[in-house]
Amino acid sequence: MIKDIKFLLCILSLLVFYNVSVAQDNPTGENMKQEKVTKRVGSLIKVKPEFEERYIILHKYTFPGVLERIRKSNIRNYSIFLLDGILFSYYEYVGNNYDADMKAIADPTTKDWWKLTDPMQEPLPTRKEGEWWAEMEQWFCYDKLIKPSSQAQRIGLVAEIIPGKEDEVKYLFMNFPPEINEATSYQSFQNNNIFFKDNKIYFYYEYAGDNIRSSFTRLSQFEKYQTFQAELNKLLLPKGTGNWEIMKEVFHTD
């Protein structure tokens, strides 16, 4: 239930002010040609507890001018996931001048957007100097696509590493068995990315099939996958019935 109707009305009035539709869909999707990804970025920031609901509502009505600027800055397949006050963003960069494109994002419309979002956020104390969102270290990527990302289901997960076991987890992913990559593709999993920050690993992947539960069951029967998972799970802290927690997607633009 929306707690603050005035806030929603404020957002809608701003959309009217910018004289644009509130629709977030882009005219790309199936007709969009495959672009070469030159950089993949995973980042973290906190959302203040008192603003979590508003943050989710706000991102349902992202200014179309902001979405247009994101695209002009060569950012694609941009998602934000939320769990326990932590926002995990993932996007793909398809340009050739990252610093210039990131600087160009700060146009008047996006600055107005930041006036709304920045007070809701709290940067991590472990971020690098000059960062707002803390960029993570990427430990693994298998980017083979079965379908365009715009047609796939997106999933964000997080797991916590047992203190002192970070190097062992990194070694596992840096030496990931190629046979497992082939098996995941065969079961319709694609665009697998692992990022690391503050003793946790964040997993972004996509599913391009029709029944993710059945595909995962079949993948779990593959012996090398079982071996890898057993080795990894020994290095992760248990969470409920497993080691991974599912994050909620609160924003996406292709």
CSV table of C-alpha atoms in Angstrom, one decimal:
chain,number,residue,atom,x,y,z
A,1,MET,CA,0.0,0.0,0.0
A,2,ILE,CA,1.4,3.4,-0.9
A,3,LYS,CA,2.1,5.3,2.3
A,4,ASP,CA,2.7,8.7,0.8
A,5,ILE,CA,0.2,9.7,-1.9
A,6,LYS,CA,1.6,13.2,-2.0
A,7,PHE,CA,5.0,11.8,-3.1
A,8,LEU,CA,3.4,9.8,-6.0
A,9,LEU,CA,1.4,12.9,-7.1
A,10,CYS,CA,4.7,14.9,-7.0
A,11,ILE,CA,6.4,12.4,-9.3
A,12,LEU,CA,3.4,12.4,-11.7
A,13,SER,CA,3.4,16.2,-11.8
A,14,LEU,CA,7.1,16.2,-12.6
A,15,LEU,CA,6.5,13.8,-15.5
A,16,VAL,CA,3.8,16.2,-16.8
A,17,PHE,CA,6.2,19.1,-16.4
A,18,TYR,CA,8.7,17.4,-18.6
A,19,ASN,CA,5.9,16.8,-21.1
A,20,VAL,CA,6.7,13.1,-21.6
A,21,SER,CA,4.9,9.8,-21.2
A,22,VAL,CA,5.4,7.7,-18.0
A,23,ALA,CA,6.0,4.6,-20.0
A,24,GLN,CA,9.4,3.1,-19.4
A,25,ASP,CA,9.6,0.8,-22.4
A,26,ASN,CA,12.1,1.6,-25.1
A,27,PRO,CA,11.6,1.1,-28.8
A,28,THR,CA,14.5,-1.3,-28.9
A,29,GLY,CA,14.0,-4.8,-27.7
A,30,GLU,CA,13.7,-7.4,-30.4
A,31,ASN,CA,14.7,-5.0,-33.2
A,32,MET,CA,17.8,-3.8,-31.4
A,33,LYS,CA,21.0,-5.1,-33.1
A,34,GLN,CA,23.5,-6.8,-30.9
A,35,GLU,CA,26.1,-4.3,-29.7
A,36,LYS,CA,29.6,-5.1,-28.5
A,37,VAL,CA,29.9,-4.8,-24.7
A,38,THR,CA,33.2,-3.1,-23.8
A,39,LYS,CA,32.6,-3.0,-20.0
A,40,ARG,CA,30.3,-4.6,-17.5
A,41,VAL,CA,29.7,-2.7,-14.3
A,42,GLY,CA,28.4,-3.9,-10.9
A,43,SER,CA,28.0,-1.3,-8.2
A,44,LEU,CA,26.5,-1.0,-4.7
A,45,ILE,CA,24.9,1.7,-2.6
A,46,LYS,CA,22.6,1.7,0.4
A,47,VAL,CA,19.0,3.0,0.4
A,48,LYS,CA,17.9,4.6,3.7
A,49,PRO,CA,15.2,2.4,5.4
A,50,GLU,CA,12.7,5.3,5.6
A,51,PHE,CA,13.0,5.9,1.8
A,52,GLU,CA,12.9,2.3,0.5
A,53,GLU,CA,9.2,2.3,-0.5
A,54,ARG,CA,9.5,5.7,-2.1
A,55,TYR,CA,12.7,4.6,-4.0
A,56,ILE,CA,10.8,1.7,-5.5
A,57,ILE,CA,7.9,3.8,-6.5
A,58,LEU,CA,10.1,6.5,-8.0
A,59,HIS,CA,11.9,4.0,-10.2
A,60,LYS,CA,8.5,2.9,-11.6
A,61,TYR,CA,8.2,6.4,-13.0
A,62,THR,CA,11.8,7.1,-14.1
A,63,PHE,CA,11.9,10.3,-16.2
A,64,PRO,CA,12.0,9.3,-19.9
A,65,GLY,CA,14.6,12.0,-20.3
A,66,VAL,CA,16.8,10.1,-17.8
A,67,LEU,CA,16.3,6.9,-19.7
A,68,GLU,CA,17.2,8.6,-23.0
A,69,ARG,CA,20.4,10.1,-21.5
A,70,ILE,CA,21.4,6.6,-20.2
A,71,ARG,CA,21.0,5.2,-23.7
A,72,LYS,CA,22.9,8.1,-25.3
A,73,SER,CA,25.7,7.4,-22.9
A,74,ASN,CA,26.0,3.9,-24.3
A,75,ILE,CA,24.6,2.1,-21.3
A,76,ARG,CA,22.5,-1.0,-22.0
A,77,ASN,CA,20.7,-3.7,-20.0
A,78,TYR,CA,20.7,-1.7,-16.8
A,79,SER,CA,19.1,-3.3,-13.7
A,80,ILE,CA,18.9,-2.4,-10.0
A,81,PHE,CA,18.2,-5.0,-7.4
A,82,LEU,CA,17.4,-4.5,-3.7
A,83,LEU,CA,17.8,-6.6,-0.6
A,84,ASP,CA,18.2,-5.6,3.1
A,85,GLY,CA,18.9,-2.0,2.3
A,86,ILE,CA,21.6,-2.7,-0.3
A,87,LEU,CA,21.1,-1.7,-4.0
A,88,PHE,CA,23.0,-3.7,-6.6
A,89,SER,CA,23.2,-2.3,-10.0
A,90,TYR,CA,24.4,-4.0,-13.2
A,91,TYR,CA,24.8,-2.5,-16.6
A,92,GLU,CA,26.7,-3.0,-19.8
A,93,TYR,CA,28.6,-0.3,-21.6
A,94,VAL,CA,28.8,-0.4,-25.4
A,95,GLY,CA,30.8,2.8,-26.1
A,96,ASN,CA,34.5,3.5,-26.5
A,97,ASN,CA,35.0,6.5,-24.2
A,98,TYR,CA,33.6,5.5,-20.8
A,99,ASP,CA,34.7,8.5,-18.8
A,100,ALA,CA,33.3,11.0,-21.3
A,101,ASP,CA,30.0,9.1,-21.6
A,102,MET,CA,29.6,9.0,-17.8
A,103,LYS,CA,30.4,12.7,-17.5
A,104,ALA,CA,27.7,13.4,-20.2
A,105,ILE,CA,25.0,11.8,-18.0
A,106,ALA,CA,24.9,14.8,-15.8
A,107,ASP,CA,22.5,16.8,-18.0
A,108,PRO,CA,19.8,19.1,-16.5
A,109,THR,CA,17.1,16.4,-16.5
A,110,THR,CA,19.3,13.8,-14.8
A,111,LYS,CA,20.4,16.3,-12.2
A,112,ASP,CA,16.8,17.0,-11.4
A,113,TRP,CA,16.4,13.2,-11.0
A,114,TRP,CA,19.4,13.0,-8.7
A,115,LYS,CA,17.8,15.7,-6.5
A,116,LEU,CA,15.1,13.1,-5.8
A,117,THR,CA,17.2,10.0,-5.5
A,118,ASP,CA,20.4,11.2,-3.8
A,119,PRO,CA,18.8,12.0,-0.4
A,120,MET,CA,17.4,8.5,-0.4
A,121,GLN,CA,20.8,6.9,-0.8
A,122,GLU,CA,23.8,6.4,1.5
A,123,PRO,CA,27.2,5.6,-0.2
A,124,LEU,CA,29.2,2.8,1.2
A,125,PRO,CA,32.1,3.8,3.5
A,126,THR,CA,34.3,1.4,1.5
A,127,ARG,CA,33.8,3.2,-1.8
A,128,LYS,CA,36.7,4.7,-3.7
A,129,GLU,CA,37.4,8.4,-3.6
A,130,GLY,CA,35.0,10.3,-5.9
A,131,GLU,CA,32.5,7.4,-6.2
A,132,TRP,CA,28.8,7.7,-5.3
A,133,TRP,CA,27.9,4.1,-6.2
A,134,ALA,CA,30.8,1.8,-5.2
A,135,GLU,CA,32.0,-0.1,-8.2
A,136,MET,CA,32.8,-3.8,-7.6
A,137,GLU,CA,35.5,-6.1,-8.8
A,138,GLN,CA,34.4,-8.6,-11.4
A,139,TRP,CA,35.5,-12.1,-10.8
A,140,PHE,CA,33.7,-14.0,-13.5
A,141,CYS,CA,31.8,-13.5,-16.8
A,142,TYR,CA,30.4,-15.9,-19.3
A,143,ASP,CA,28.6,-13.6,-21.7
A,144,LYS,CA,27.2,-16.1,-24.3
A,145,LEU,CA,23.6,-15.1,-25.2
A,146,ILE,CA,20.9,-17.5,-26.3
A,147,LYS,CA,18.4,-14.7,-26.7
A,148,PRO,CA,18.8,-10.9,-26.5
A,149,SER,CA,18.9,-9.8,-22.8
A,150,SER,CA,15.7,-7.8,-23.4
A,151,GLN,CA,13.8,-11.1,-23.9
A,152,ALA,CA,15.3,-12.9,-20.9
A,153,GLN,CA,14.4,-13.1,-17.3
A,154,ARG,CA,16.9,-11.2,-15.1
A,155,ILE,CA,18.1,-12.5,-11.7
A,156,GLY,CA,20.2,-10.9,-9.0
A,157,LEU,CA,21.6,-12.9,-6.1
A,158,VAL,CA,24.0,-12.3,-3.2
A,159,ALA,CA,26.1,-14.6,-0.9
A,160,GLU,CA,28.4,-13.9,1.9
A,161,ILE,CA,31.9,-15.4,2.0
A,162,ILE,CA,33.3,-16.9,5.2
A,163,PRO,CA,35.8,-14.3,6.5
A,164,GLY,CA,39.3,-15.2,5.3
A,165,LYS,CA,38.1,-17.3,2.4
A,166,GLU,CA,37.9,-14.5,-0.2
A,167,ASP,CA,41.0,-15.6,-2.2
A,168,GLU,CA,39.8,-19.2,-2.4
A,169,VAL,CA,36.4,-18.1,-3.8
A,170,LYS,CA,38.1,-15.8,-6.3
A,171,TYR,CA,40.4,-18.7,-7.4
A,172,LEU,CA,37.4,-20.9,-8.0
A,173,PHE,CA,35.8,-18.4,-10.3
A,174,MET,CA,39.0,-17.4,-12.0
A,175,ASN,CA,39.4,-21.1,-12.8
A,176,PHE,CA,35.8,-21.9,-13.7
A,177,PRO,CA,35.4,-25.2,-15.6
A,178,PRO,CA,34.5,-24.4,-19.2
A,179,GLU,CA,32.3,-27.5,-19.3
A,180,ILE,CA,30.0,-25.9,-16.8
A,181,ASN,CA,29.7,-22.9,-19.0
A,182,GLU,CA,28.5,-25.2,-21.8
A,183,ALA,CA,26.1,-26.9,-19.5
A,184,THR,CA,24.5,-23.6,-18.3
A,185,SER,CA,24.0,-22.5,-21.9
A,186,TYR,CA,22.4,-25.8,-22.8
A,187,GLN,CA,19.9,-25.2,-19.9
A,188,SER,CA,19.2,-21.7,-21.2
A,189,PHE,CA,21.1,-19.7,-18.6
A,190,GLN,CA,23.1,-16.8,-20.1
A,191,ASN,CA,25.1,-13.7,-19.4
A,192,ASN,CA,26.6,-14.9,-16.0
A,193,ASN,CA,28.5,-12.3,-14.0
A,194,ILE,CA,30.0,-12.5,-10.6
A,195,PHE,CA,31.1,-9.3,-8.7
A,196,PHE,CA,32.9,-8.9,-5.3
A,197,LYS,CA,32.7,-6.2,-2.7
A,198,ASP,CA,32.9,-6.1,1.1
A,199,ASN,CA,33.1,-9.9,1.7
A,200,LYS,CA,30.1,-10.6,-0.5
A,201,ILE,CA,29.7,-11.9,-4.0
A,202,TYR,CA,26.9,-10.6,-6.3
A,203,PHE,CA,25.6,-12.8,-9.1
A,204,TYR,CA,23.8,-11.4,-12.1
A,205,TYR,CA,22.5,-13.8,-14.7
A,206,GLU,CA,19.7,-14.2,-17.2
A,207,TYR,CA,17.4,-17.1,-18.0
A,208,ALA,CA,16.2,-17.5,-21.6
A,209,GLY,CA,14.1,-20.7,-21.3
A,210,ASP,CA,10.5,-21.5,-20.3
A,211,ASN,CA,10.9,-23.3,-17.0
A,212,ILE,CA,13.8,-22.1,-14.8
A,213,ARG,CA,13.1,-24.7,-12.1
A,214,SER,CA,13.3,-27.6,-14.5
A,215,SER,CA,16.4,-26.2,-16.1
A,216,PHE,CA,18.1,-25.7,-12.8
A,217,THR,CA,17.2,-29.3,-11.7
A,218,ARG,CA,18.8,-30.7,-14.9
A,219,LEU,CA,21.9,-28.5,-14.5
A,220,SER,CA,22.2,-29.7,-10.9
A,221,GLN,CA,22.6,-33.3,-12.1
A,222,PHE,CA,25.7,-32.4,-14.0
A,223,GLU,CA,28.7,-33.9,-12.1
A,224,LYS,CA,31.1,-31.1,-12.6
A,225,TYR,CA,28.5,-28.5,-11.6
A,226,GLN,CA,27.9,-30.5,-8.4
A,227,THR,CA,31.6,-30.6,-7.6
A,228,PHE,CA,32.0,-26.9,-8.2
A,229,GLN,CA,28.9,-26.0,-6.1
A,230,ALA,CA,30.1,-28.2,-3.2
A,231,GLU,CA,33.5,-26.5,-3.2
A,232,LEU,CA,32.0,-23.1,-3.3
A,233,ASN,CA,29.3,-23.7,-0.7
A,234,LYS,CA,32.1,-24.7,1.8
A,235,LEU,CA,33.4,-21.1,1.5
A,236,LEU,CA,30.1,-19.3,1.9
A,237,LEU,CA,28.0,-18.6,5.0
A,238,PRO,CA,24.7,-20.4,5.1
A,239,LYS,CA,21.5,-18.3,4.6
A,240,GLY,CA,18.3,-20.0,5.5
A,241,THR,CA,18.0,-23.2,3.4
A,242,GLY,CA,21.0,-22.3,1.1
A,243,ASN,CA,23.9,-19.9,0.6
A,244,TRP,CA,22.4,-17.4,-1.9
A,245,GLU,CA,19.7,-14.8,-1.3
A,246,ILE,CA,17.4,-13.5,-4.1
A,247,MET,CA,17.3,-9.8,-4.6
A,248,LYS,CA,14.3,-7.9,-5.9
A,249,GLU,CA,14.6,-6.0,-9.2
A,250,VAL,CA,13.4,-2.5,-8.7
A,251,PHE,CA,14.5,-0.9,-12.0
A,252,HIS,CA,15.4,-2.0,-15.5
A,253,THR,CA,16.0,-0.3,-18.9
A,254,ASP,CA,17.2,-1.9,-22.0
